[in-house]
PDB file of N, CA and C in Angstrom:
ATOM      1  N   TYR D  86      24.211  48.474 -36.070  1.00  0.00           N
ATOM      2  CA  TYR D  86      24.627  49.649 -36.807  1.00  0.00           C
ATOM      3  C   TYR D  86      23.443  50.627 -37.111  1.00  0.00           C
ATOM      4  N   TRP D  87      23.916  51.884 -36.867  1.00  0.00           N
ATOM      5  CA  TRP D  87      22.933  52.953 -37.194  1.00  0.00           C
ATOM      6  C   TRP D  87      23.622  53.886 -38.266  1.00  0.00           C
ATOM      7  N   SER D  88      22.915  54.398 -39.257  1.00  0.00           N
ATOM      8  CA  SER D  88      23.405  55.289 -40.039  1.00  0.00           C
ATOM      9  C   SER D  88      23.943  56.491 -39.434  1.00  0.00           C
ATOM     10  N   MET D  89      24.860  57.187 -40.154  1.00  0.00           N
ATOM     11  CA  MET D  89      25.397  58.472 -39.503  1.00  0.00           C
ATOM     12  C   MET D  89      24.278  59.530 -39.307  1.00  0.00           C
ATOM     13  N   ASN D  90      23.394  59.528 -40.187  1.00  0.00           N
ATOM     14  CA  ASN D  90      22.146  60.547 -40.064  1.00  0.00           C
ATOM     15  C   ASN D  90      21.362  60.115 -38.840  1.00  0.00           C
ATOM     16  N   ALA D  91      21.207  58.829 -38.583  1.00  0.00           N
ATOM     17  CA  ALA D  91      20.448  58.443 -37.378  1.00  0.00           C
ATOM     18  C   ALA D  91      21.296  58.730 -36.194  1.00  0.00           C
ATOM     19  N   LEU D  92      22.548  58.602 -36.182  1.00  0.00           N
ATOM     20  CA  LEU D  92      23.323  59.034 -35.032  1.00  0.00           C
ATOM     21  C   LEU D  92      23.251  60.417 -34.734  1.00  0.00           C
ATOM     22  N   TYR D  93      23.403  61.288 -35.674  1.00  0.00           N
ATOM     23  CA  TYR D  93      23.357  62.717 -35.559  1.00  0.00           C
ATOM     24  C   TYR D  93      22.011  63.042 -35.014  1.00  0.00           C
ATOM     25  N   ASN D  94      20.949  62.490 -35.440  1.00  0.00           N
ATOM     26  CA  ASN D  94      19.610  62.776 -34.820  1.00  0.00           C
ATOM     27  C   ASN D  94      19.597  62.247 -33.376  1.00  0.00           C
ATOM     28  N   LEU D  95      20.079  61.102 -33.121  1.00  0.00           N
ATOM     29  CA  LEU D  95      20.151  60.714 -31.773  1.00  0.00           C
ATOM     30  C   LEU D  95      20.918  61.688 -30.773  1.00  0.00           C
ATOM     31  N   VAL D  96      22.069  62.112 -31.267  1.00  0.00           N
ATOM     32  CA  VAL D  96      22.817  63.082 -30.534  1.00  0.00           C
ATOM     33  C   VAL D  96      21.986  64.335 -30.300  1.00  0.00           C
ATOM     34  N   ASP D  97      21.218  64.847 -31.306  1.00  0.00           N
ATOM     35  CA  ASP D  97      20.455  66.084 -31.019  1.00  0.00           C
ATOM     36  C   ASP D  97      19.343  65.740 -29.937  1.00  0.00           C
ATOM     37  N   VAL D  98      18.812  64.553 -29.986  1.00  0.00           N
ATOM     38  CA  VAL D  98      17.722  64.211 -29.021  1.00  0.00           C
ATOM     39  C   VAL D  98      18.291  64.158 -27.633  1.00  0.00           C
ATOM     40  N   ILE D  99      19.377  63.363 -27.516  1.00  0.00           N
ATOM     41  CA  ILE D  99      19.946  63.232 -26.104  1.00  0.00           C
ATOM     42  C   ILE D  99      20.516  64.408 -25.537  1.00  0.00           C
ATOM     43  N   SER D 100      21.015  65.403 -26.510  1.00  0.00           N
ATOM     44  CA  SER D 100      21.417  66.720 -25.972  1.00  0.00           C
ATOM     45  C   SER D 100      20.223  67.549 -25.491  1.00  0.00           C
ATOM     46  N   LYS D 101      19.084  67.402 -26.131  1.00  0.00           N
ATOM     47  CA  LYS D 101      17.897  68.129 -25.689  1.00  0.00           C
ATOM     48  C   LYS D 101      17.408  67.606 -24.352  1.00  0.00           C
ATOM     49  N   LEU D 102      17.665  66.264 -24.195  1.00  0.00           N
ATOM     50  CA  LEU D 102      17.259  65.711 -22.890  1.00  0.00           C
ATOM     51  C   LEU D 102      18.225  65.784 -21.765  1.00  0.00           C
ATOM     52  N   LYS D 103      19.275  66.468 -22.093  1.00  0.00           N
ATOM     53  CA  LYS D 103      20.309  66.825 -21.124  1.00  0.00           C
ATOM     54  C   LYS D 103      21.205  65.692 -20.794  1.00  0.00           C
ATOM     55  N   PHE D 104      21.254  64.624 -21.586  1.00  0.00           N
ATOM     56  CA  PHE D 104      22.200  63.541 -21.546  1.00  0.00           C
ATOM     57  C   PHE D 104      23.556  63.938 -21.948  1.00  0.00           C
ATOM     58  N   ASN D 105      24.604  63.482 -21.413  1.00  0.00           N
ATOM     59  CA  ASN D 105      25.973  63.932 -21.869  1.00  0.00           C
ATOM     60  C   ASN D 105      26.913  62.844 -22.180  1.00  0.00           C
ATOM     61  N   VAL D 106      26.421  61.602 -22.371  1.00  0.00           N
ATOM     62  CA  VAL D 106      27.226  60.408 -22.747  1.00  0.00           C
ATOM     63  C   VAL D 106      26.545  59.558 -23.826  1.00  0.00           C
ATOM     64  N   LEU D 107      27.259  59.288 -24.954  1.00  0.00           N
ATOM     65  CA  LEU D 107      26.723  58.352 -25.893  1.00  0.00           C
ATOM     66  C   LEU D 107      27.687  57.139 -25.901  1.00  0.00           C
ATOM     67  N   HIS D 108      27.104  55.997 -25.587  1.00  0.00           N
ATOM     68  CA  HIS D 108      27.867  54.863 -25.467  1.00  0.00           C
ATOM     69  C   HIS D 108      27.683  54.061 -26.969  1.00  0.00           C
ATOM     70  N   LEU D 109      28.689  53.822 -27.623  1.00  0.00           N
ATOM     71  CA  LEU D 109      28.625  53.191 -28.910  1.00  0.00           C
ATOM     72  C   LEU D 109      29.162  51.832 -28.660  1.00  0.00           C
ATOM     73  N   HIS D 110      28.455  50.762 -28.929  1.00  0.00           N
ATOM     74  CA  HIS D 110      28.891  49.338 -29.012  1.00  0.00           C
ATOM     75  C   HIS D 110      29.309  49.037 -30.461  1.00  0.00           C
ATOM     76  N   LEU D 111      30.583  49.045 -30.581  1.00  0.00           N
ATOM     77  CA  LEU D 111      31.217  48.894 -31.893  1.00  0.00           C
ATOM     78  C   LEU D 111      31.646  47.520 -32.402  1.00  0.00           C
ATOM     79  N   THR D 112      31.666  46.604 -31.537  1.00  0.00           N
ATOM     80  CA  THR D 112      32.072  45.164 -31.892  1.00  0.00           C
ATOM     81  C   THR D 112      31.113  44.234 -31.386  1.00  0.00           C
ATOM     82  N   ASP D 113      30.986  43.202 -32.130  1.00  0.00           N
ATOM     83  CA  ASP D 113      30.090  42.037 -31.698  1.00  0.00           C
ATOM     84  C   ASP D 113      30.629  40.779 -32.334  1.00  0.00           C
ATOM     85  N   ASP D 114      29.939  39.575 -32.150  1.00  0.00           N
ATOM     86  CA  ASP D 114      30.382  38.433 -32.668  1.00  0.00           C
ATOM     87  C   ASP D 114      30.517  38.351 -34.245  1.00  0.00           C
ATOM     88  N   GLN D 115      29.611  39.190 -34.854  1.00  0.00           N
ATOM     89  CA  GLN D 115      29.465  38.952 -36.255  1.00  0.00           C
ATOM     90  C   GLN D 115      30.281  40.132 -37.084  1.00  0.00           C
ATOM     91  N   SER D 116      30.568  41.254 -36.377  1.00  0.00           N
ATOM     92  CA  SER D 116      31.236  42.232 -37.122  1.00  0.00           C
ATOM     93  C   SER D 116      32.188  43.086 -36.217  1.00  0.00           C
ATOM     94  N   PHE D 117      32.971  43.847 -37.016  1.00  0.00           N
ATOM     95  CA  PHE D 117      33.755  44.918 -36.276  1.00  0.00           C
ATOM     96  C   PHE D 117      33.419  46.203 -36.998  1.00  0.00           C
ATOM     97  N   ALA D 118      32.658  47.029 -36.401  1.00  0.00           N
ATOM     98  CA  ALA D 118      31.861  48.183 -37.101  1.00  0.00           C
ATOM     99  C   ALA D 118      32.710  49.331 -37.315  1.00  0.00           C
ATOM    100  N   ILE D 119      33.948  49.322 -37.147  1.00  0.00           N
ATOM    101  CA  ILE D 119      34.748  50.644 -37.241  1.00  0.00           C
ATOM    102  C   ILE D 119      36.071  50.331 -38.073  1.00  0.00           C
ATOM    103  N   GLU D 120      36.468  51.233 -38.914  1.00  0.00           N
ATOM    104  CA  GLU D 120      37.701  51.029 -39.627  1.00  0.00           C
ATOM    105  C   GLU D 120      38.862  50.995 -38.698  1.00  0.00           C
ATOM    106  N   SER D 121      39.654  49.997 -39.031  1.00  0.00           N
ATOM    107  CA  SER D 121      40.920  49.771 -38.201  1.00  0.00           C
ATOM    108  C   SER D 121      42.145  49.792 -39.131  1.00  0.00           C
ATOM    109  N   LYS D 122      42.991  50.545 -38.831  1.00  0.00           N
ATOM    110  CA  LYS D 122      44.265  50.641 -39.459  1.00  0.00           C
ATOM    111  C   LYS D 122      45.272  49.515 -39.120  1.00  0.00           C
ATOM    112  N   LEU D 123      45.113  49.109 -37.875  1.00  0.00           N
ATOM    113  CA  LEU D 123      45.895  48.053 -37.276  1.00  0.00           C
ATOM    114  C   LEU D 123      45.433  46.635 -37.806  1.00  0.00           C
ATOM    115  N   PHE D 124      44.156  46.419 -37.828  1.00  0.00           N
ATOM    116  CA  PHE D 124      43.505  45.229 -38.263  1.00  0.00           C
ATOM    117  C   PHE D 124      42.433  45.391 -39.338  1.00  0.00           C
ATOM    118  N   PRO D 125      43.039  45.792 -40.532  1.00  0.00           N
ATOM    119  CA  PRO D 125      42.041  46.136 -41.667  1.00  0.00           C
ATOM    120  C   PRO D 125      41.182  45.126 -42.110  1.00  0.00           C
ATOM    121  N   LEU D 126      41.624  43.826 -41.909  1.00  0.00           N
ATOM    122  CA  LEU D 126      40.677  42.732 -42.360  1.00  0.00           C
ATOM    123  C   LEU D 126      39.638  42.331 -41.344  1.00  0.00           C
ATOM    124  N   ALA D 127      39.798  42.866 -40.170  1.00  0.00           N
ATOM    125  CA  ALA D 127      38.647  42.488 -39.167  1.00  0.00           C
ATOM    126  C   ALA D 127      37.461  43.385 -39.417  1.00  0.00           C
ATOM    127  N   VAL D 128      37.681  44.567 -40.248  1.00  0.00           N
ATOM    128  CA  VAL D 128      36.465  45.456 -40.316  1.00  0.00           C
ATOM    129  C   VAL D 128      35.382  44.758 -41.203  1.00  0.00           C
ATOM    130  N   GLY D 129      34.259  44.932 -40.825  1.00  0.00           N
ATOM    131  CA  GLY D 129      33.112  44.333 -41.593  1.00  0.00           C
ATOM    132  C   GLY D 129      33.208  42.852 -41.859  1.00  0.00           C
ATOM    133  N   THR D 130      33.466  42.102 -40.739  1.00  0.00           N
ATOM    134  CA  THR D 130      33.793  40.592 -41.092  1.00  0.00           C
ATOM    135  C   THR D 130      32.518  39.842 -41.394  1.00  0.00           C
ATOM    136  N   ASN D 131      31.409  40.405 -41.025  1.00  0.00           N
ATOM    137  CA  ASN D 131      30.236  39.802 -41.490  1.00  0.00           C
ATOM    138  C   ASN D 131      30.020  40.207 -42.876  1.00  0.00           C
ATOM    139  N   ASP D 132      29.597  39.365 -43.751  1.00  0.00           N
ATOM    140  CA  ASP D 132      29.336  39.660 -45.213  1.00  0.00           C
ATOM    141  C   ASP D 132      28.480  40.951 -45.422  1.00  0.00           C
ATOM    142  N   ASN D 133      29.180  41.863 -46.091  1.00  0.00           N
ATOM    143  CA  ASN D 133      28.470  43.177 -46.292  1.00  0.00           C
ATOM    144  C   ASN D 133      27.982  43.909 -45.124  1.00  0.00           C
ATOM    145  N   ALA D 134      28.608  43.809 -44.052  1.00  0.00           N
ATOM    146  CA  ALA D 134      28.240  44.472 -42.807  1.00  0.00           C
ATOM    147  C   ALA D 134      28.696  45.909 -43.008  1.00  0.00           C
ATOM    148  N   PRO D 135      27.810  46.851 -42.477  1.00  0.00           N
ATOM    149  CA  PRO D 135      28.183  48.233 -42.699  1.00  0.00           C
ATOM    150  C   PRO D 135      29.127  48.583 -41.731  1.00  0.00           C
ATOM    151  N   THR D 136      30.071  49.522 -41.979  1.00  0.00           N
ATOM    152  CA  THR D 136      31.091  49.938 -41.011  1.00  0.00           C
ATOM    153  C   THR D 136      31.222  51.407 -40.982  1.00  0.00           C
ATOM    154  N   TYR D 137      31.752  52.021 -39.908  1.00  0.00           N
ATOM    155  CA  TYR D 137      32.011  53.489 -39.859  1.00  0.00           C
ATOM    156  C   TYR D 137      33.440  53.673 -40.206  1.00  0.00           C
ATOM    157  N   THR D 138      33.786  54.653 -40.994  1.00  0.00           N
ATOM    158  CA  THR D 138      35.138  55.061 -41.343  1.00  0.00           C
ATOM    159  C   THR D 138      35.574  55.935 -40.095  1.00  0.00           C
ATOM    160  N   GLN D 139      36.995  56.023 -39.975  1.00  0.00           N
ATOM    161  CA  GLN D 139      37.532  56.764 -39.045  1.00  0.00           C
ATOM    162  C   GLN D 139      37.208  58.311 -39.095  1.00  0.00           C
ATOM    163  N   LEU D 140      37.031  58.662 -40.404  1.00  0.00           N
ATOM    164  CA  LEU D 140      36.686  60.021 -40.709  1.00  0.00           C
ATOM    165  C   LEU D 140      35.211  60.366 -40.226  1.00  0.00           C
ATOM    166  N   GLU D 141      34.347  59.436 -40.442  1.00  0.00           N
ATOM    167  CA  GLU D 141      32.845  59.519 -39.861  1.00  0.00           C
ATOM    168  C   GLU D 141      32.875  59.615 -38.383  1.00  0.00           C
ATOM    169  N   MET D 142      33.744  58.854 -37.763  1.00  0.00           N
ATOM    170  CA  MET D 142      33.785  58.901 -36.270  1.00  0.00           C
ATOM    171  C   MET D 142      34.402  60.159 -35.767  1.00  0.00           C
ATOM    172  N   HIS D 143      35.407  60.722 -36.493  1.00  0.00           N
ATOM    173  CA  HIS D 143      35.892  62.053 -36.195  1.00  0.00           C
ATOM    174  C   HIS D 143      34.811  63.163 -36.251  1.00  0.00           C
ATOM    175  N   HIS D 144      34.025  63.124 -37.329  1.00  0.00           N
ATOM    176  CA  HIS D 144      32.926  64.037 -37.533  1.00  0.00           C
ATOM    177  C   HIS D 144      31.907  63.966 -36.333  1.00  0.00           C
ATOM    178  N   LEU D 145      31.666  62.663 -36.024  1.00  0.00           N
ATOM    179  CA  LEU D 145      30.687  62.374 -34.932  1.00  0.00           C
ATOM    180  C   LEU D 145      31.172  62.904 -33.640  1.00  0.00           C
ATOM    181  N   ILE D 146      32.427  62.673 -33.358  1.00  0.00           N
ATOM    182  CA  ILE D 146      33.099  63.228 -32.202  1.00  0.00           C
ATOM    183  C   ILE D 146      32.926  64.730 -32.101  1.00  0.00           C
ATOM    184  N   ASP D 147      33.374  65.363 -33.215  1.00  0.00           N
ATOM    185  CA  ASP D 147      33.119  66.787 -33.240  1.00  0.00           C
ATOM    186  C   ASP D 147      31.723  67.295 -33.036  1.00  0.00           C
ATOM    187  N   TYR D 148      30.791  66.650 -33.589  1.00  0.00           N
ATOM    188  CA  TYR D 148      29.390  66.946 -33.403  1.00  0.00           C
ATOM    189  C   TYR D 148      28.934  66.785 -31.994  1.00  0.00           C
ATOM    190  N   CYS D 149      29.383  65.682 -31.481  1.00  0.00           N
ATOM    191  CA  CYS D 149      29.106  65.457 -29.919  1.00  0.00           C
ATOM    192  C   CYS D 149      29.732  66.589 -29.040  1.00  0.00           C
ATOM    193  N   ASN D 150      31.034  66.835 -29.335  1.00  0.00           N
ATOM    194  CA  ASN D 150      31.756  67.853 -28.553  1.00  0.00           C
ATOM    195  C   ASN D 150      31.049  69.171 -28.575  1.00  0.00           C
ATOM    196  N   ASP D 151      30.547  69.559 -29.757  1.00  0.00           N
ATOM    197  CA  ASP D 151      29.907  70.768 -29.902  1.00  0.00           C
ATOM    198  C   ASP D 151      28.645  70.881 -28.963  1.00  0.00           C
ATOM    199  N   ARG D 152      28.107  69.722 -28.644  1.00  0.00           N
ATOM    200  CA  ARG D 152      26.833  69.644 -27.819  1.00  0.00           C
ATOM    201  C   ARG D 152      27.088  69.091 -26.245  1.00  0.00           C
ATOM    202  N   GLY D 153      28.352  69.148 -26.000  1.00  0.00           N
ATOM    203  CA  GLY D 153      28.590  68.647 -24.637  1.00  0.00           C
ATOM    204  C   GLY D 153      28.507  67.167 -24.366  1.00  0.00           C
ATOM    205  N   ILE D 154      28.647  66.398 -25.378  1.00  0.00           N
ATOM    206  CA  ILE D 154      28.460  64.896 -25.279  1.00  0.00           C
ATOM    207  C   ILE D 154      29.726  64.200 -25.427  1.00  0.00           C
ATOM    208  N   LEU D 155      29.932  63.292 -24.424  1.00  0.00           N
ATOM    209  CA  LEU D 155      31.142  62.496 -24.560  1.00  0.00           C
ATOM    210  C   LEU D 155      30.760  61.140 -25.217  1.00  0.00           C
ATOM    211  N   ILE D 156      31.543  60.664 -26.231  1.00  0.00           N
ATOM    212  CA  ILE D 156      31.399  59.302 -26.801  1.00  0.00           C
ATOM    213  C   ILE D 156      32.235  58.364 -25.990  1.00  0.00           C
ATOM    214  N   VAL D 157      31.539  57.295 -25.655  1.00  0.00           N
ATOM    215  CA  VAL D 157      32.404  56.162 -25.122  1.00  0.00           C
ATOM    216  C   VAL D 157      32.221  54.961 -25.964  1.00  0.00           C
ATOM    217  N   PRO D 158      33.347  54.645 -26.666  1.00  0.00           N
ATOM    218  CA  PRO D 158      33.279  53.526 -27.538  1.00  0.00           C
ATOM    219  C   PRO D 158      33.454  52.243 -26.783  1.00  0.00           C
ATOM    220  N   GLU D 159      32.817  51.103 -27.157  1.00  0.00           N
ATOM    221  CA  GLU D 159      33.047  49.907 -26.490  1.00  0.00           C
ATOM    222  C   GLU D 159      33.481  48.828 -27.475  1.00  0.00           C
ATOM    223  N   PHE D 160      34.639  48.327 -27.093  1.00  0.00           N
ATOM    224  CA  PHE D 160      35.210  47.280 -27.875  1.00  0.00           C
ATOM    225  C   PHE D 160      35.251  46.066 -26.920  1.00  0.00           C
ATOM    226  N   ASP D 161      34.190  45.155 -26.990  1.00  0.00           N
ATOM    227  CA  ASP D 161      33.863  44.220 -26.047  1.00  0.00           C
ATOM    228  C   ASP D 161      34.718  43.058 -26.141  1.00  0.00           C
ATOM    229  N   LEU D 162      35.749  42.920 -25.082  1.00  0.00           N
ATOM    230  CA  LEU D 162      36.515  41.723 -25.143  1.00  0.00           C
ATOM    231  C   LEU D 162      36.575  41.070 -23.657  1.00  0.00           C
ATOM    232  N   PRO D 163      36.496  39.979 -23.341  1.00  0.00           N
ATOM    233  CA  PRO D 163      36.776  38.753 -24.276  1.00  0.00           C
ATOM    234  C   PRO D 163      35.505  38.495 -25.044  1.00  0.00           C
ATOM    235  N   GLY D 164      34.280  38.770 -24.521  1.00  0.00           N
ATOM    236  CA  GLY D 164      33.057  38.466 -25.229  1.00  0.00           C
ATOM    237  C   GLY D 164      32.873  39.220 -26.513  1.00  0.00           C
ATOM    238  N   HIS D 165      32.177  38.798 -27.315  1.00  0.00           N
ATOM    239  CA  HIS D 165      31.735  39.552 -28.642  1.00  0.00           C
ATOM    240  C   HIS D 165      33.067  39.647 -29.403  1.00  0.00           C
ATOM    241  N   ALA D 166      33.961  38.689 -29.509  1.00  0.00           N
ATOM    242  CA  ALA D 166      35.240  38.885 -30.166  1.00  0.00           C
ATOM    243  C   ALA D 166      35.466  38.109 -31.354  1.00  0.00           C
ATOM    244  N   THR D 167      34.475  37.287 -31.749  1.00  0.00           N
ATOM    245  CA  THR D 167      34.638  36.471 -32.916  1.00  0.00           C
ATOM    246  C   THR D 167      35.015  37.281 -34.130  1.00  0.00           C
ATOM    247  N   GLY D 168      34.372  38.535 -34.225  1.00  0.00           N
ATOM    248  CA  GLY D 168      34.719  39.383 -35.386  1.00  0.00           C
ATOM    249  C   GLY D 168      36.162  39.641 -35.465  1.00  0.00           C
ATOM    250  N   TRP D 169      36.888  39.884 -34.313  1.00  0.00           N
ATOM    251  CA  TRP D 169      38.239  40.168 -34.296  1.00  0.00           C
ATOM    252  C   TRP D 169      39.021  39.045 -34.877  1.00  0.00           C
ATOM    253  N   PHE D 170      38.639  37.750 -34.541  1.00  0.00           N
ATOM    254  CA  PHE D 170      39.441  36.601 -34.966  1.00  0.00           C
ATOM    255  C   PHE D 170      39.275  36.262 -36.380  1.00  0.00           C
ATOM    256  N   LYS D 171      38.353  36.750 -37.070  1.00  0.00           N
ATOM    257  CA  LYS D 171      38.109  36.436 -38.456  1.00  0.00           C
ATOM    258  C   LYS D 171      39.090  37.018 -39.303  1.00  0.00           C
ATOM    259  N   ALA D 172      39.823  38.006 -38.922  1.00  0.00           N
ATOM    260  CA  ALA D 172      40.859  38.616 -39.849  1.00  0.00           C
ATOM    261  C   ALA D 172      42.012  37.600 -40.092  1.00  0.00           C
ATOM    262  N   ASP D 173      42.215  37.309 -41.325  1.00  0.00           N
ATOM    263  CA  ASP D 173      43.120  36.353 -41.705  1.00  0.00           C
ATOM    264  C   ASP D 173      44.615  36.697 -41.348  1.00  0.00           C
ATOM    265  N   THR D 174      44.938  37.961 -41.309  1.00  0.00           N
ATOM    266  CA  THR D 174      46.305  38.459 -41.055  1.00  0.00           C
ATOM    267  C   THR D 174      46.598  38.674 -39.537  1.00  0.00           C
ATOM    268  N   LEU D 175      45.539  38.373 -38.693  1.00  0.00           N
ATOM    269  CA  LEU D 175      45.762  38.617 -37.208  1.00  0.00           C
ATOM    270  C   LEU D 175      46.891  37.764 -36.705  1.00  0.00           C
ATOM    271  N   ASP D 176      47.847  38.264 -36.288  1.00  0.00           N
ATOM    272  CA  ASP D 176      48.964  37.394 -35.650  1.00  0.00           C
ATOM    273  C   ASP D 176      48.729  37.060 -34.249  1.00  0.00           C
ATOM    274  N   TYR D 177      48.152  35.925 -33.994  1.00  0.00           N
ATOM    275  CA  TYR D 177      47.733  35.494 -32.714  1.00  0.00           C
ATOM    276  C   TYR D 177      48.934  35.421 -31.659  1.00  0.00           C
ATOM    277  N   LYS D 178      50.074  35.045 -32.151  1.00  0.00           N
ATOM    278  CA  LYS D 178      51.259  35.046 -31.300  1.00  0.00           C
ATOM    279  C   LYS D 178      51.662  36.451 -30.822  1.00  0.00           C
ATOM    280  N   LYS D 179      51.710  37.392 -31.832  1.00  0.00           N
ATOM    281  CA  LYS D 179      52.134  38.688 -31.483  1.00  0.00           C
ATOM    282  C   LYS D 179      51.113  39.377 -30.463  1.00  0.00           C
ATOM    283  N   TYR D 180      49.840  38.959 -30.463  1.00  0.00           N
ATOM    284  CA  TYR D 180      49.034  39.665 -29.559  1.00  0.00           C
ATOM    285  C   TYR D 180      48.522  38.664 -28.469  1.00  0.00           C
ATOM    286  N   ASN D 181      49.164  37.591 -28.431  1.00  0.00           N
ATOM    287  CA  ASN D 181      48.942  36.526 -27.263  1.00  0.00           C
ATOM    288  C   ASN D 181      47.509  36.188 -27.358  1.00  0.00           C
ATOM    289  N   LEU D 182      46.951  35.882 -28.502  1.00  0.00           N
ATOM    290  CA  LEU D 182      45.554  35.579 -28.653  1.00  0.00           C
ATOM    291  C   LEU D 182      45.438  33.981 -29.104  1.00  0.00           C
ATOM    292  N   SER D 183      46.324  33.201 -28.440  1.00  0.00           N
ATOM    293  CA  SER D 183      46.210  31.814 -28.814  1.00  0.00           C
ATOM    294  C   SER D 183      44.977  31.192 -28.327  1.00  0.00           C
ATOM    295  N   GLN D 184      44.505  30.055 -28.758  1.00  0.00           N
ATOM    296  CA  GLN D 184      43.370  29.316 -28.308  1.00  0.00           C
ATOM    297  C   GLN D 184      43.475  29.012 -26.921  1.00  0.00           C
ATOM    298  N   GLU D 185      44.732  28.739 -26.419  1.00  0.00           N
ATOM    299  CA  GLU D 185      44.917  28.455 -24.851  1.00  0.00           C
ATOM    300  C   GLU D 185      44.599  29.683 -24.188  1.00  0.00           C
ATOM    301  N   ASN D 186      44.973  30.848 -24.548  1.00  0.00           N
ATOM    302  CA  ASN D 186      44.799  32.080 -23.779  1.00  0.00           C
ATOM    303  C   ASN D 186      43.326  32.543 -23.868  1.00  0.00           C
ATOM    304  N   ARG D 187      42.715  32.256 -25.065  1.00  0.00           N
ATOM    305  CA  ARG D 187      41.291  32.751 -25.104  1.00  0.00           C
ATOM    306  C   ARG D 187      40.478  31.813 -24.342  1.00  0.00           C
ATOM    307  N   THR D 188      40.771  30.461 -24.198  1.00  0.00           N
ATOM    308  CA  THR D 188      39.872  29.582 -23.338  1.00  0.00           C
ATOM    309  C   THR D 188      40.140  29.823 -21.860  1.00  0.00           C
ATOM    310  N   LYS D 189      41.029  30.618 -21.377  1.00  0.00           N
ATOM    311  CA  LYS D 189      41.231  31.044 -20.126  1.00  0.00           C
ATOM    312  C   LYS D 189      40.020  31.952 -19.595  1.00  0.00           C
ATOM    313  N   PHE D 190      39.418  32.655 -20.583  1.00  0.00           N
ATOM    314  CA  PHE D 190      38.225  33.553 -20.314  1.00  0.00           C
ATOM    315  C   PHE D 190      36.910  32.805 -20.213  1.00  0.00           C
ATOM    316  N   LEU D 191      36.911  31.566 -20.547  1.00  0.00           N
ATOM    317  CA  LEU D 191      35.610  30.846 -20.591  1.00  0.00           C
ATOM    318  C   LEU D 191      34.800  30.925 -19.293  1.00  0.00           C
ATOM    319  N   PRO D 192      35.405  30.755 -18.106  1.00  0.00           N
ATOM    320  CA  PRO D 192      34.681  30.895 -16.882  1.00  0.00           C
ATOM    321  C   PRO D 192      34.012  32.113 -16.693  1.00  0.00           C
ATOM    322  N   TYR D 193      34.558  33.163 -17.406  1.00  0.00           N
ATOM    323  CA  TYR D 193      33.982  34.600 -17.198  1.00  0.00           C
ATOM    324  C   TYR D 193      32.982  34.993 -18.297  1.00  0.00           C
ATOM    325  N   CYS D 194      32.985  34.170 -19.423  1.00  0.00           N
ATOM    326  CA  CYS D 194      32.139  34.594 -20.572  1.00  0.00           C
ATOM    327  C   CYS D 194      31.599  33.346 -21.095  1.00  0.00           C
ATOM    328  N   PRO D 195      30.335  33.114 -20.913  1.00  0.00           N
ATOM    329  CA  PRO D 195      29.727  31.872 -21.481  1.00  0.00           C
ATOM    330  C   PRO D 195      29.476  31.857 -23.016  1.00  0.00           C
ATOM    331  N   GLN D 196      29.755  32.856 -23.674  1.00  0.00           N
ATOM    332  CA  GLN D 196      29.609  32.819 -25.115  1.00  0.00           C
ATOM    333  C   GLN D 196      30.759  31.960 -25.780  1.00  0.00           C
ATOM    334  N   TYR D 197      30.375  31.258 -26.944  1.00  0.00           N
ATOM    335  CA  TYR D 197      31.429  30.466 -27.512  1.00  0.00           C
ATOM    336  C   TYR D 197      32.652  31.257 -28.026  1.00  0.00           C
ATOM    337  N   ALA D 198      32.377  32.514 -28.257  1.00  0.00           N
ATOM    338  CA  ALA D 198      33.431  33.402 -28.850  1.00  0.00           C
ATOM    339  C   ALA D 198      34.713  33.692 -27.967  1.00  0.00           C
ATOM    340  N   CYS D 199      34.502  33.398 -26.664  1.00  0.00           N
ATOM    341  CA  CYS D 199      35.582  33.819 -25.903  1.00  0.00           C
ATOM    342  C   CYS D 199      36.773  32.841 -25.961  1.00  0.00           C
TER     343      CYS D 199
END
C-alpha cells in the first residue's frame, strides 16, 4: 500500500521519465486494497489494512489521464486470493469458488492460497 500522495508523486516522476503505464497490484494474500461494492467484506481483510476508496481511484485515474498514463489494475487470481475468501458473505456456490474448484489451480500456483 502506498499513500495517495505517494502515488501522485510516483505518477509525476514516471511522467517525467516518459513512462506511460502504472501497474497497481491491488490484491494479495493478506488484503484486498480497494473498496468493493460487490464484496464489501473482502476489503481490508488484514486487520487495519489500509485500502483505497473508489473515489480515490477515480481521482488517481483522472490524474494519470491528464499526464498520458494508463493505470493497469492487477487482481491476482488464482494466486494471492486468500484476501478474497476471508469475506464472510462470499457465496462460493454463486461464484463457483468451492474448495474443489480452487484446488484445480494448485498445479499452476504453488501458494497455499490457490
